[in-house]
CSV table of C-alpha atoms and ligand atoms in Angstrom, one decimal:
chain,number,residue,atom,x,y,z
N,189,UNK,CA,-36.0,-36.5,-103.9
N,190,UNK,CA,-37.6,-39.7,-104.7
N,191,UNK,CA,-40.6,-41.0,-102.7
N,192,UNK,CA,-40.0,-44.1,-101.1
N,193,UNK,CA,-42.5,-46.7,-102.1
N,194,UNK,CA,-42.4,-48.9,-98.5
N,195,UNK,CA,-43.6,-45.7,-96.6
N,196,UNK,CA,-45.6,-46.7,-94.1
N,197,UNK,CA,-44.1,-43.8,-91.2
N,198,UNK,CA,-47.3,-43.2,-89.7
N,199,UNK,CA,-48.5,-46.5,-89.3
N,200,UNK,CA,-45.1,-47.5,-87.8
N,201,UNK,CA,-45.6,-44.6,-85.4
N,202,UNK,CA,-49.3,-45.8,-84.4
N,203,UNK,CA,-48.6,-49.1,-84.0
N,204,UNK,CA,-46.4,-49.0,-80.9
N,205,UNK,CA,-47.2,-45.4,-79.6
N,206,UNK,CA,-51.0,-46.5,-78.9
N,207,UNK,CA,-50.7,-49.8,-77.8
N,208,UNK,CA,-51.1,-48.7,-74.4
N,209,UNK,CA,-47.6,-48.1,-74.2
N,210,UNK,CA,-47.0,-51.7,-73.3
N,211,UNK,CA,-42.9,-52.4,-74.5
N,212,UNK,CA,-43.5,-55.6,-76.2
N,213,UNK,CA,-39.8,-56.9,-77.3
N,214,UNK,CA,-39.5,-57.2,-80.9
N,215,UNK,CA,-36.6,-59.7,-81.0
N,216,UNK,CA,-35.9,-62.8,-78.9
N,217,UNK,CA,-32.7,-60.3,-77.1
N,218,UNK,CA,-31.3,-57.3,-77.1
N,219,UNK,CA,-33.0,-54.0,-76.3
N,220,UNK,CA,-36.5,-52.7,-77.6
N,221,UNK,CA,-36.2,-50.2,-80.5
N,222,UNK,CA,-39.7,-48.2,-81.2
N,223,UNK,CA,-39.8,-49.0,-85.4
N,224,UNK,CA,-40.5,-45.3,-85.2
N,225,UNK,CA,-36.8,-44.9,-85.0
N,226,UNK,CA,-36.1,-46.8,-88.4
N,227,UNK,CA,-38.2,-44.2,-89.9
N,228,UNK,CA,-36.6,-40.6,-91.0
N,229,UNK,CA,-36.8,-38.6,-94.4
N,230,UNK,CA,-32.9,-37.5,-95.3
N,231,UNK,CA,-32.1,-33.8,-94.3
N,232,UNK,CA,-30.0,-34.2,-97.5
N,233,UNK,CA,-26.2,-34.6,-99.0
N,234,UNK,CA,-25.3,-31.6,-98.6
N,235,UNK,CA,-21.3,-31.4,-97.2
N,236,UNK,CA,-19.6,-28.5,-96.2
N,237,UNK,CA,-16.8,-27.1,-98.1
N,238,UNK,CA,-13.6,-27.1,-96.0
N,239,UNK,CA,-10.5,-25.5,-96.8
N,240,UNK,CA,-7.4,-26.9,-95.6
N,241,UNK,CA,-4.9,-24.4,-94.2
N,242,UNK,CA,-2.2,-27.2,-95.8
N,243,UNK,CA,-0.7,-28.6,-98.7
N,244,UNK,CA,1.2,-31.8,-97.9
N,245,UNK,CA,4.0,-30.4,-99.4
N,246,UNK,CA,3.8,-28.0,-96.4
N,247,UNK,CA,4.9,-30.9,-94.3
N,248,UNK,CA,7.7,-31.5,-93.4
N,249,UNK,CA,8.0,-35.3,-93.9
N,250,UNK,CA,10.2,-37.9,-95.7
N,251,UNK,CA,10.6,-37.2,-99.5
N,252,UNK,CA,9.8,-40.9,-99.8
N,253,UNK,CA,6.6,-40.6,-97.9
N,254,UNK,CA,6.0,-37.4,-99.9
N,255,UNK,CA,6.6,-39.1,-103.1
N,256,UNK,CA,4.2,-42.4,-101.9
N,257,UNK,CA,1.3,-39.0,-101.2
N,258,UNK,CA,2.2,-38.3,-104.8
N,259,UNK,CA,1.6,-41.7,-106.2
N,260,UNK,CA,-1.7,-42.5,-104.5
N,261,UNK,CA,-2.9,-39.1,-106.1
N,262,UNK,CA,-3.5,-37.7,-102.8
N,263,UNK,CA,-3.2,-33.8,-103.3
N,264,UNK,CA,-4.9,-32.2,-100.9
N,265,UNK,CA,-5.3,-33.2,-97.0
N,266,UNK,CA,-8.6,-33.8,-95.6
N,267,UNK,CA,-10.0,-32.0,-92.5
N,268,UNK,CA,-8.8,-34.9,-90.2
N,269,UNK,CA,-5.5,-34.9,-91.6
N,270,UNK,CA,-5.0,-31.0,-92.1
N,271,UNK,CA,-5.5,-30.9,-88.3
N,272,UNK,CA,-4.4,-33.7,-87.2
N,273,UNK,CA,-0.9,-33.7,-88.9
N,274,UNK,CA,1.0,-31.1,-87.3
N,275,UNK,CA,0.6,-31.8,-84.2
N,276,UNK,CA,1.3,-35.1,-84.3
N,277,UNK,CA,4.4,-33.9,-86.7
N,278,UNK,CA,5.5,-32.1,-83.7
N,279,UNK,CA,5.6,-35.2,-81.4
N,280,UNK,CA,2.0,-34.6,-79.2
N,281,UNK,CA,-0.3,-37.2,-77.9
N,282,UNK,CA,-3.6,-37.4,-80.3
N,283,UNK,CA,-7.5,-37.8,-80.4
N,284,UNK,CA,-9.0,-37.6,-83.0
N,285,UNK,CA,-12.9,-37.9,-83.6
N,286,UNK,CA,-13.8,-39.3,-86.9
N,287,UNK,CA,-15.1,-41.9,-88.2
N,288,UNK,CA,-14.5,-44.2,-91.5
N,289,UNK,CA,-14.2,-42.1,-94.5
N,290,UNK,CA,-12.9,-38.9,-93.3
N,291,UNK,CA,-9.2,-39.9,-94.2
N,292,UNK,CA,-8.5,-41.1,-90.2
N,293,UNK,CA,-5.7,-43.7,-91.7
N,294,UNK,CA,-3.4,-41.5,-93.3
N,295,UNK,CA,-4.5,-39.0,-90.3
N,296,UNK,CA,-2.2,-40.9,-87.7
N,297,UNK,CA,-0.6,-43.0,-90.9
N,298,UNK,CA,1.6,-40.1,-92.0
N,299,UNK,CA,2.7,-39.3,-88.4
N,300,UNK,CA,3.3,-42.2,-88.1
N,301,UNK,CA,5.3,-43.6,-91.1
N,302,UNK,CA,7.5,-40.5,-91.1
N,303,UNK,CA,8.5,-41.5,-88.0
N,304,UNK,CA,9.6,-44.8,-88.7
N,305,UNK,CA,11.4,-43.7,-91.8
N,306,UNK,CA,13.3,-41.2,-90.2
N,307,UNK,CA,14.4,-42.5,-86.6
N,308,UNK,CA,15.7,-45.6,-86.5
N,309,UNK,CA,14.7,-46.7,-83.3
N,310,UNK,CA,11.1,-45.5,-83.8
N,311,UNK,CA,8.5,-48.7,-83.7
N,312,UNK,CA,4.9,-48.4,-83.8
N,313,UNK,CA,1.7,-50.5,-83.1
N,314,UNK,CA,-1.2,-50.0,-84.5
N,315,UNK,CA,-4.7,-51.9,-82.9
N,316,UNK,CA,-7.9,-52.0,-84.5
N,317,UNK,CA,-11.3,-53.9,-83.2
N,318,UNK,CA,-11.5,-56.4,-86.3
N,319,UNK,CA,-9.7,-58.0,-89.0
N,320,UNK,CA,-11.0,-56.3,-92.1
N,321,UNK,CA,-10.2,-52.9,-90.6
N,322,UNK,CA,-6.5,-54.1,-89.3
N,323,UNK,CA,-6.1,-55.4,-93.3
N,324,UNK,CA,-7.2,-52.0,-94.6
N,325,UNK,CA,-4.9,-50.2,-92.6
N,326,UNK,CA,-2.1,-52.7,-93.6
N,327,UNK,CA,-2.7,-51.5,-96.8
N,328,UNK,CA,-2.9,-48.0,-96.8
N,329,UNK,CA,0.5,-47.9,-94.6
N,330,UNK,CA,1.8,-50.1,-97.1
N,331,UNK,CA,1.1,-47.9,-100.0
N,332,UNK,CA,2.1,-45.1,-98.2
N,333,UNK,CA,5.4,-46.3,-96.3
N,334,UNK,CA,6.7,-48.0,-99.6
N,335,UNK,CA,10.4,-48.2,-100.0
N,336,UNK,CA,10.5,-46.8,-95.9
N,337,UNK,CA,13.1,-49.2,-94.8
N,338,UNK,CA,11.7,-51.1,-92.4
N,339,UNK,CA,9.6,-54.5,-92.1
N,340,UNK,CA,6.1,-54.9,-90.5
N,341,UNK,CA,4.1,-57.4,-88.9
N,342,UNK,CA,-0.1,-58.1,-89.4
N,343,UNK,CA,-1.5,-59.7,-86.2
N,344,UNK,CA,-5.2,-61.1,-86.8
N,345,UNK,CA,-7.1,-63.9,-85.6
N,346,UNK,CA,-8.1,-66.9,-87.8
N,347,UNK,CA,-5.7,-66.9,-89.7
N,348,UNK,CA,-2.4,-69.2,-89.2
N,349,UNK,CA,0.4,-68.7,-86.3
N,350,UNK,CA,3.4,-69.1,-89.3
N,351,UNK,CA,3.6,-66.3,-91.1
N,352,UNK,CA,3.1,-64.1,-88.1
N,353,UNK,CA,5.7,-65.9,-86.4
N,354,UNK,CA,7.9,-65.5,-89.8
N,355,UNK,CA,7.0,-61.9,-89.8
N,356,UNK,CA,7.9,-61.0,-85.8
N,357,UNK,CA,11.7,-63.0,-86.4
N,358,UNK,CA,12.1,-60.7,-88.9
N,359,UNK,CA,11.9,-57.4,-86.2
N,360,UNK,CA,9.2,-55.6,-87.5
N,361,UNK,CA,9.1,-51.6,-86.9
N,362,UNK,CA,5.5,-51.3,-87.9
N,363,UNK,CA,3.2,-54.2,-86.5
N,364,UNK,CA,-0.7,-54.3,-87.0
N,365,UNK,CA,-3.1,-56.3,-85.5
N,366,UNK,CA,-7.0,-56.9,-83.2
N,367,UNK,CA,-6.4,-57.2,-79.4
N,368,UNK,CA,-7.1,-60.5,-78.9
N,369,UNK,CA,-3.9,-61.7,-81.6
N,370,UNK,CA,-1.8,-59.3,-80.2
N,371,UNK,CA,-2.6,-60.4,-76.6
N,372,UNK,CA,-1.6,-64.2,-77.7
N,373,UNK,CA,2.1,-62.9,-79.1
N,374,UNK,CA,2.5,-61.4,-75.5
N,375,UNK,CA,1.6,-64.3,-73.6
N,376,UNK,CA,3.2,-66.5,-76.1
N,377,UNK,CA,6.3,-63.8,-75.6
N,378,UNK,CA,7.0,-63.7,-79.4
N,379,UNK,CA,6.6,-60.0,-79.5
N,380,UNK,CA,8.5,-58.0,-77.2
N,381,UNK,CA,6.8,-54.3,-77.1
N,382,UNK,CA,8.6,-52.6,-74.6
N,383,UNK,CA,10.6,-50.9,-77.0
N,384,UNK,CA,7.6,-49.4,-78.7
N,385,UNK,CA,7.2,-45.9,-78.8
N,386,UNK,CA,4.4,-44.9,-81.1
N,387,UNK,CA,0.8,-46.4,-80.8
N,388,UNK,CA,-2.8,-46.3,-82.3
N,389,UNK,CA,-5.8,-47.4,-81.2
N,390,UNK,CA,-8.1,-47.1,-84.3
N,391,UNK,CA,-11.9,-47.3,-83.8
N,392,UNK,CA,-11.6,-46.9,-79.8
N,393,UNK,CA,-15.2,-47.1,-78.9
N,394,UNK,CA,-15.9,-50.1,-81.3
N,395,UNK,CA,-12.8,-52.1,-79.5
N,396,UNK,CA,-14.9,-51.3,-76.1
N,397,UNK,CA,-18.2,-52.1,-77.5
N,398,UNK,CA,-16.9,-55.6,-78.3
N,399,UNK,CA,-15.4,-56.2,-75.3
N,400,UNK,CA,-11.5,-55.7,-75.7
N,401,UNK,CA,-11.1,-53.1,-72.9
N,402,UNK,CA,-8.9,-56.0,-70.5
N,403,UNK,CA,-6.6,-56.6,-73.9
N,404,UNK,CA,-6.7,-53.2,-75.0
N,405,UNK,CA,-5.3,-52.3,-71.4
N,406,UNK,CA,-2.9,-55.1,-71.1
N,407,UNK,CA,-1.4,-54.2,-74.5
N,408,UNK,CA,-1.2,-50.4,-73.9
N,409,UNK,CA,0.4,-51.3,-70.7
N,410,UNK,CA,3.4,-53.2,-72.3
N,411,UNK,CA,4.7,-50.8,-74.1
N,412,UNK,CA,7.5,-47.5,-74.0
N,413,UNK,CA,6.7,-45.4,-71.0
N,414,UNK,CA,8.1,-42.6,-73.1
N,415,UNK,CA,6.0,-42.6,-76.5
N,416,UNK,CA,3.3,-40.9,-78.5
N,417,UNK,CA,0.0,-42.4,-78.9
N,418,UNK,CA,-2.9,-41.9,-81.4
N,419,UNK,CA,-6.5,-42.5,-80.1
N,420,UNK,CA,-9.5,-42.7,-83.1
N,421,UNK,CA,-12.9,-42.9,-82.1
N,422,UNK,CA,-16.0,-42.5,-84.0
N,423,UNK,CA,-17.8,-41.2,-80.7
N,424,UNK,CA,-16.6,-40.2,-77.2
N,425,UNK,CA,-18.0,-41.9,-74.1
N,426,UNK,CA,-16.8,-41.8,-70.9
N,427,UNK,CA,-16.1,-45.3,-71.2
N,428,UNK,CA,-13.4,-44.0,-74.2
N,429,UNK,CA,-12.2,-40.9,-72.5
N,430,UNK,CA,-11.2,-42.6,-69.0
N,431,UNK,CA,-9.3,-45.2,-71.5
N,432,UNK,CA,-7.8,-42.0,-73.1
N,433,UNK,CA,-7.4,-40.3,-70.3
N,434,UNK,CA,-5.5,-42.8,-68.9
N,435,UNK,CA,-3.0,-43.6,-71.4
N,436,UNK,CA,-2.2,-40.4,-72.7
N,437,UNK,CA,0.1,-37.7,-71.7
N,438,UNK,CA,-1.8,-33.8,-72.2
N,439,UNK,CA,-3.3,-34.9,-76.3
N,440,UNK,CA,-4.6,-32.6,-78.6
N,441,UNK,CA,-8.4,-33.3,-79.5
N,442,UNK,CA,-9.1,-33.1,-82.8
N,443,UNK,CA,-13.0,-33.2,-83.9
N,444,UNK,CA,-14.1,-33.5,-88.0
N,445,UNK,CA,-17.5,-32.7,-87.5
N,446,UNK,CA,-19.1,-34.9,-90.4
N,447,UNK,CA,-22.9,-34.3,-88.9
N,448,UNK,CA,-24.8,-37.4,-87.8
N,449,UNK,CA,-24.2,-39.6,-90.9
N,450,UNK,CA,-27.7,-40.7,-90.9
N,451,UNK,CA,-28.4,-37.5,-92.1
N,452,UNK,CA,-27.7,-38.5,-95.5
N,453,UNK,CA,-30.2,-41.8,-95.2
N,454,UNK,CA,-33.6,-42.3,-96.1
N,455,UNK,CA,-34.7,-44.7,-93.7
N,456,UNK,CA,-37.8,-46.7,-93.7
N,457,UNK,CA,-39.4,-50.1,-92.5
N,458,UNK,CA,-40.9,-53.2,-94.6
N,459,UNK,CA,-43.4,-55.0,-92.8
N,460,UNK,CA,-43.8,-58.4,-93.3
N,461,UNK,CA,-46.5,-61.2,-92.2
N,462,UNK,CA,-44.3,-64.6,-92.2
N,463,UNK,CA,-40.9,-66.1,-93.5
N,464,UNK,CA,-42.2,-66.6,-97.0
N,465,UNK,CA,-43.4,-63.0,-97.0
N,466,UNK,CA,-40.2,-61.4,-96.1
N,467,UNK,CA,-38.5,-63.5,-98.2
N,468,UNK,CA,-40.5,-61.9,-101.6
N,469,UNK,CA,-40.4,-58.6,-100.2
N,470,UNK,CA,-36.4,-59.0,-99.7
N,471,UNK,CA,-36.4,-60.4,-103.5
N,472,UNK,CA,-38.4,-57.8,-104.9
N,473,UNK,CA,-36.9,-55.2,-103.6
N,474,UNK,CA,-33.3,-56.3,-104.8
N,475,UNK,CA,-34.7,-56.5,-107.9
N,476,UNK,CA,-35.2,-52.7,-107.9
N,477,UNK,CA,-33.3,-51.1,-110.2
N,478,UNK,CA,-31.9,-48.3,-107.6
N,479,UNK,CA,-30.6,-50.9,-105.4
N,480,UNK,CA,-27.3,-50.7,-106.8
N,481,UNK,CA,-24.5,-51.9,-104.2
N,482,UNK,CA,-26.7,-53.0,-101.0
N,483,UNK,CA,-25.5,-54.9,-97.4
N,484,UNK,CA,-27.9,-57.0,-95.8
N,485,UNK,CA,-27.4,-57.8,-92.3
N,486,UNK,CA,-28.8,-61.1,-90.3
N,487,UNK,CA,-28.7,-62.1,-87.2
N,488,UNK,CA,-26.3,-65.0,-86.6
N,489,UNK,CA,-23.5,-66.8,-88.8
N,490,UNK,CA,-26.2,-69.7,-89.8
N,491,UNK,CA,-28.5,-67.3,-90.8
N,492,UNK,CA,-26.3,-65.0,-92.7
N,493,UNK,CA,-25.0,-68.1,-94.3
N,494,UNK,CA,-28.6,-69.3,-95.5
N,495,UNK,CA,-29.7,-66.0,-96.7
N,496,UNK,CA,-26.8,-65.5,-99.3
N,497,UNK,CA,-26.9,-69.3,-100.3
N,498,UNK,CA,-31.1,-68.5,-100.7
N,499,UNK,CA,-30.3,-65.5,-102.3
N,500,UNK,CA,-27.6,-67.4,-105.0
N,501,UNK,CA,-30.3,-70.1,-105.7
N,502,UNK,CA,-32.6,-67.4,-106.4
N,503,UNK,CA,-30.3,-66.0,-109.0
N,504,UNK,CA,-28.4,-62.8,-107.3
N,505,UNK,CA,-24.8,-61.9,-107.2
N,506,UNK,CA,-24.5,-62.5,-103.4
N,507,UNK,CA,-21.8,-63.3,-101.0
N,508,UNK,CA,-21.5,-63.7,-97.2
N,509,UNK,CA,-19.4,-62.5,-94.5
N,510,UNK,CA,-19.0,-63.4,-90.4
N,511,UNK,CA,-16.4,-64.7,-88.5
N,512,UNK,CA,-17.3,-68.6,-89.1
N,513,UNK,CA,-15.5,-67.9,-92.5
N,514,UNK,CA,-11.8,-68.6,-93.2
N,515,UNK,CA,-10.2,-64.8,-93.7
N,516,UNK,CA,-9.6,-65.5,-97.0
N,517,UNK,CA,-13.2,-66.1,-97.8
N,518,UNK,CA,-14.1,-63.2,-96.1
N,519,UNK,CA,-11.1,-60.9,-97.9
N,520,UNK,CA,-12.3,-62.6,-101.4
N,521,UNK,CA,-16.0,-61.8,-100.7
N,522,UNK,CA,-15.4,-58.4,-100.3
N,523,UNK,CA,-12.6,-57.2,-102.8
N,524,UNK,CA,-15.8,-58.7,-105.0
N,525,UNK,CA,-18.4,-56.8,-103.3
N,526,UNK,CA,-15.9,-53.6,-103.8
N,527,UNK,CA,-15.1,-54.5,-107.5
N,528,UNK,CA,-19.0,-55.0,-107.9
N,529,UNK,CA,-18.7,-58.5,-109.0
N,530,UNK,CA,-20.9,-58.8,-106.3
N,531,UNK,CA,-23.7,-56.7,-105.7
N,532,UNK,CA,-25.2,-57.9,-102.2
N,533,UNK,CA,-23.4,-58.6,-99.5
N,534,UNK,CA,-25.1,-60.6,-96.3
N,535,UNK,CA,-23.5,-59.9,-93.4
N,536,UNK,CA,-23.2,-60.1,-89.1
N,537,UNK,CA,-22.6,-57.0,-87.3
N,538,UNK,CA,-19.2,-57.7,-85.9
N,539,UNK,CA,-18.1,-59.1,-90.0
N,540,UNK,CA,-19.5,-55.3,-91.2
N,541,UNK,CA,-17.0,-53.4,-88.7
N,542,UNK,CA,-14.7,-51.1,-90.6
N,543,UNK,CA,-15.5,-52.1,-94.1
N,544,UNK,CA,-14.3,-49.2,-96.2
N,545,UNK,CA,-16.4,-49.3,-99.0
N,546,UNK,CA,-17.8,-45.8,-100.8
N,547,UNK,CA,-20.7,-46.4,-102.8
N,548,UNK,CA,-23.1,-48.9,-101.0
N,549,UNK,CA,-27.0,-47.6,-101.9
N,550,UNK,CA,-29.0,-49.7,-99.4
N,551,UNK,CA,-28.7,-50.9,-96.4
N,552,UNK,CA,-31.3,-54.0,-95.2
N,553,UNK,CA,-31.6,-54.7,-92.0
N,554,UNK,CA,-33.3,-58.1,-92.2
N,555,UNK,CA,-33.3,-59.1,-88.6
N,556,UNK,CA,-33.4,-55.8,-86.3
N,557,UNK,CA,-30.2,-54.5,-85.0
N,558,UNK,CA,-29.6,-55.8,-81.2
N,559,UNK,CA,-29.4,-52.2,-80.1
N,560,UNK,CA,-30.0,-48.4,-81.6
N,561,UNK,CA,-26.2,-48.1,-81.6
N,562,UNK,CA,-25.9,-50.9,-83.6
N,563,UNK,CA,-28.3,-49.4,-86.2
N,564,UNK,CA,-26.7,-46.2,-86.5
N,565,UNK,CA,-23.6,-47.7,-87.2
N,566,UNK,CA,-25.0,-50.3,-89.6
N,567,UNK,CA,-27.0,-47.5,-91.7
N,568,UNK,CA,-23.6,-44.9,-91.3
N,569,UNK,CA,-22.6,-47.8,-94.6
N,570,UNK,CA,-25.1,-46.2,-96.6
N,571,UNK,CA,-25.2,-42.2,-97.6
N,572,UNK,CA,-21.5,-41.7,-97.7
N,573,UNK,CA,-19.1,-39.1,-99.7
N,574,UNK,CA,-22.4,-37.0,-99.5
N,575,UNK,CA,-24.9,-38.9,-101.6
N,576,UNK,CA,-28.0,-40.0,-100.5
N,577,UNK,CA,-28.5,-44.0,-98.5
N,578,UNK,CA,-31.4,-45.8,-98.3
N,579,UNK,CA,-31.6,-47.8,-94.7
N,580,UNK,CA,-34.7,-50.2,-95.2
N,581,UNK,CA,-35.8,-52.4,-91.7
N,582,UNK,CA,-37.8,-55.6,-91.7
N,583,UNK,CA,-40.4,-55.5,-88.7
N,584,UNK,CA,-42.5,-58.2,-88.1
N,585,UNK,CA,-46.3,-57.0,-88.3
B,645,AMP,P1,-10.2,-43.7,-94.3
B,645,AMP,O1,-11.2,-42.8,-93.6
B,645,AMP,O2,-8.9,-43.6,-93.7
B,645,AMP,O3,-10.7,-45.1,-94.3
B,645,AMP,O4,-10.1,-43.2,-95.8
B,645,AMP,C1,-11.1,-43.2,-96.7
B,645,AMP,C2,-10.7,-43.2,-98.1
B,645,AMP,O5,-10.1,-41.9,-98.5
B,645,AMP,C3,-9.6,-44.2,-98.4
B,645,AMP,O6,-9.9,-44.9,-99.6
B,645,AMP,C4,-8.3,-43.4,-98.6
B,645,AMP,O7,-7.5,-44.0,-99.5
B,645,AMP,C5,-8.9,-42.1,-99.2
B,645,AMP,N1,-8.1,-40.9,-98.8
B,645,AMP,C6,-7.6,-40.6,-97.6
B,645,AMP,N2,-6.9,-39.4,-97.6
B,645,AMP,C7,-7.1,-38.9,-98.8
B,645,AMP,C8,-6.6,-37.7,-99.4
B,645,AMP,N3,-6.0,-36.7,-98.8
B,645,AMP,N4,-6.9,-37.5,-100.7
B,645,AMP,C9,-7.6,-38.4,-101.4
B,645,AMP,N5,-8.1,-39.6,-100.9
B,645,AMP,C10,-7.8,-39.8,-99.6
């Protein structure tokens, strides 16, 4: 295991335990996170072997769905999906507990398609909290429900009213989309959902966390009376299980225990004096040759946007993501942060939500996360598909 050269644990540890144990804020909002916390040796990669109990030829689905399973090069099902699938298969209400990377889309995505390819008068809606993750659904249910037989419909903010409106005259079966969007086509009654039977709610707890519980229970309370419905969380508050518990009808829970994914993350701090110090620590640090594939998040929209043009002037292969960019800009800079034709990506919280992406090596929390939850999450992007993160956190000294 390397040794990491910005140690500095026990002076992290000293610096706020014997202050007096006066809780000085260390951002202008938000709550007060000890820099102890951003300090933790990784326990190590180490994943548990699991062995499925079924081949997804042991399902019995749609030969075209079976055939799409084929194509994709999926062979055998992961945990989620091994568990998840035959229940759903036999028509019960699910939750499932897993978070990005397990396989949770084709977990309620094979359920889901066969369904639609089978029974005519099946329709399903799938929500998710932000764009990026409602695209990578979109595709994964494309690739999966090719040559299915019925049309669908992609619901997101920021982008323009047309081609949705195109796409709903059109009767879609399979419609994806955020809350807020979705909401809109309601009110603007150019989606009729009554006759919806099948429904997801993907990333339940980060759809609370930003607010979307008054959408979220508007939408759920538009559609079929009679159907099935899919609930994904990554964790399970009682904020998410008095949602569940409300909208479903006797579910089956389903739990992939994945272990804290932090586990898998060296984290440390970098203390810094002023701007221009942080600035040359952030620069030499990315010039590290381990720093491979590495998202740095910032505060605001502004300041994301000036890091990543700072870092471009400097000479990196950076890019920038948050919601004051067109979607397309934001789709563009991360297909090239995924092809690694871009090797930094600067980023807000909410813009980082749900991005799918395997191999990052650092994570850089340039301004501190607003809360410990928020950290967590930020730092799950590192360490994934058991290899070992690196979660590295700027406090001021
Ligand atoms: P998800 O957790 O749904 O975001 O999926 C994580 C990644 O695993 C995606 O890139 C999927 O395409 C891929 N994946 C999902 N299920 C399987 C499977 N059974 N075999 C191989 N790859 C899979």
């Amino acid at each position: 295991m390397p040794s990491y050269k910005y140690s500095v644990y026990n002076s992290a540890k000293r610096g706020n335990r014997g202050g007096g144990g006066q809780r000085r804020s260390n951002k202008k909002h938000g709550e007060y996170i000890d820099p102890a916390r951003f300090v933790q040796v990784a326990k190590g990669a180490t994943v548990e072997e699991y062995v499925p109990t079924h081949k997804f030829a042991d399902f019995d689905i749609d030969p075209r769905l079976q055939a799409n399973l084929a194509s994709k090069g999926y062979e055998t099902p992961s945990p989620i999906q091994d568990q998840t699938i035959p229940a759903a298969l036999e028509g019960r209400d699910m939750i499932g507990i897993a978070n990005t990377g397990t396989g949770k889309t084709a977990a309620f995505g094979i359920p889901v398609l066969n369904a639609l390819m089978t029974r005519q008068q099946s329709k399903a809606l799938i929500v998710a909290p932000t764009r990026e993750l409602a695209q990578q659904i979109e595709e994964e249910m494309r690739s999966l429900g090719k040559g299915g037989g019925f049309t669908g419909a992609v619901l997101i903010g920021g982008t323009s009213m047309g081609p949705q409106l195109r796409d709903l005259r059109a009767k879609p079966r399979l419609v994806i989309g955020t809350p807020g969007r979705i909401k809109d086509h309601i009110e603007r009654r150019t989606i009729d959902l009554t006759q919806f039977n099948l429904v997801v709610l993907d990333e339940v707890d980060r759809m609370l966390d930003m607010g979307f519980v008054n959408d979220v229970t508007s939408i759920l309370q538009e559609l079929d009376k009679n159907r099935q419905s899919f609930f994904f969380s990554a964790t399970m508050d009682p904020r998410v299980q008095g949602l569940i518990r409300t909208f479903s009808n006797d579910p089956e829970t389903v739990s992939v225990k994945t272990g804290d994914s932090s586990d898998n993350v060296h984290q440390d701090v970098i203390p810094y004096g002023g701007t221009h110090e942080k600035m040359d620590k952030l620069h030499d640090l990315l010039l590290q040759e381990d720093v491979a594939k590495v998202i740095v998040f910032d505060e605001t929209q502004r300041s994301v946007e000036k890091l990543s043009n700072e870092l471009v002037a400097r000479g990196f292969a950076a890019d920038a993501i948050h919601g004051g960019k067109s979607q397309g800009q934001r789709q563009r800079a991360l297909e090239s942060f995924k092809k690694n034709r871009t090797k930094i990506l600067v980023a807000t919280d909410v813009a980082a939500r749900g991005i799918d992406v395997a191999d990052i090596s650092h994570v850089i929390n340039f301004s501190e996360p607003q809360s410990y939850q928020d950290y967590v999450h930020r730092i799950g992007r590192a360490g994934r598909a058991g290899k070992i993160g690196y979660a590295l956190t700027f406090v001021n000294k």
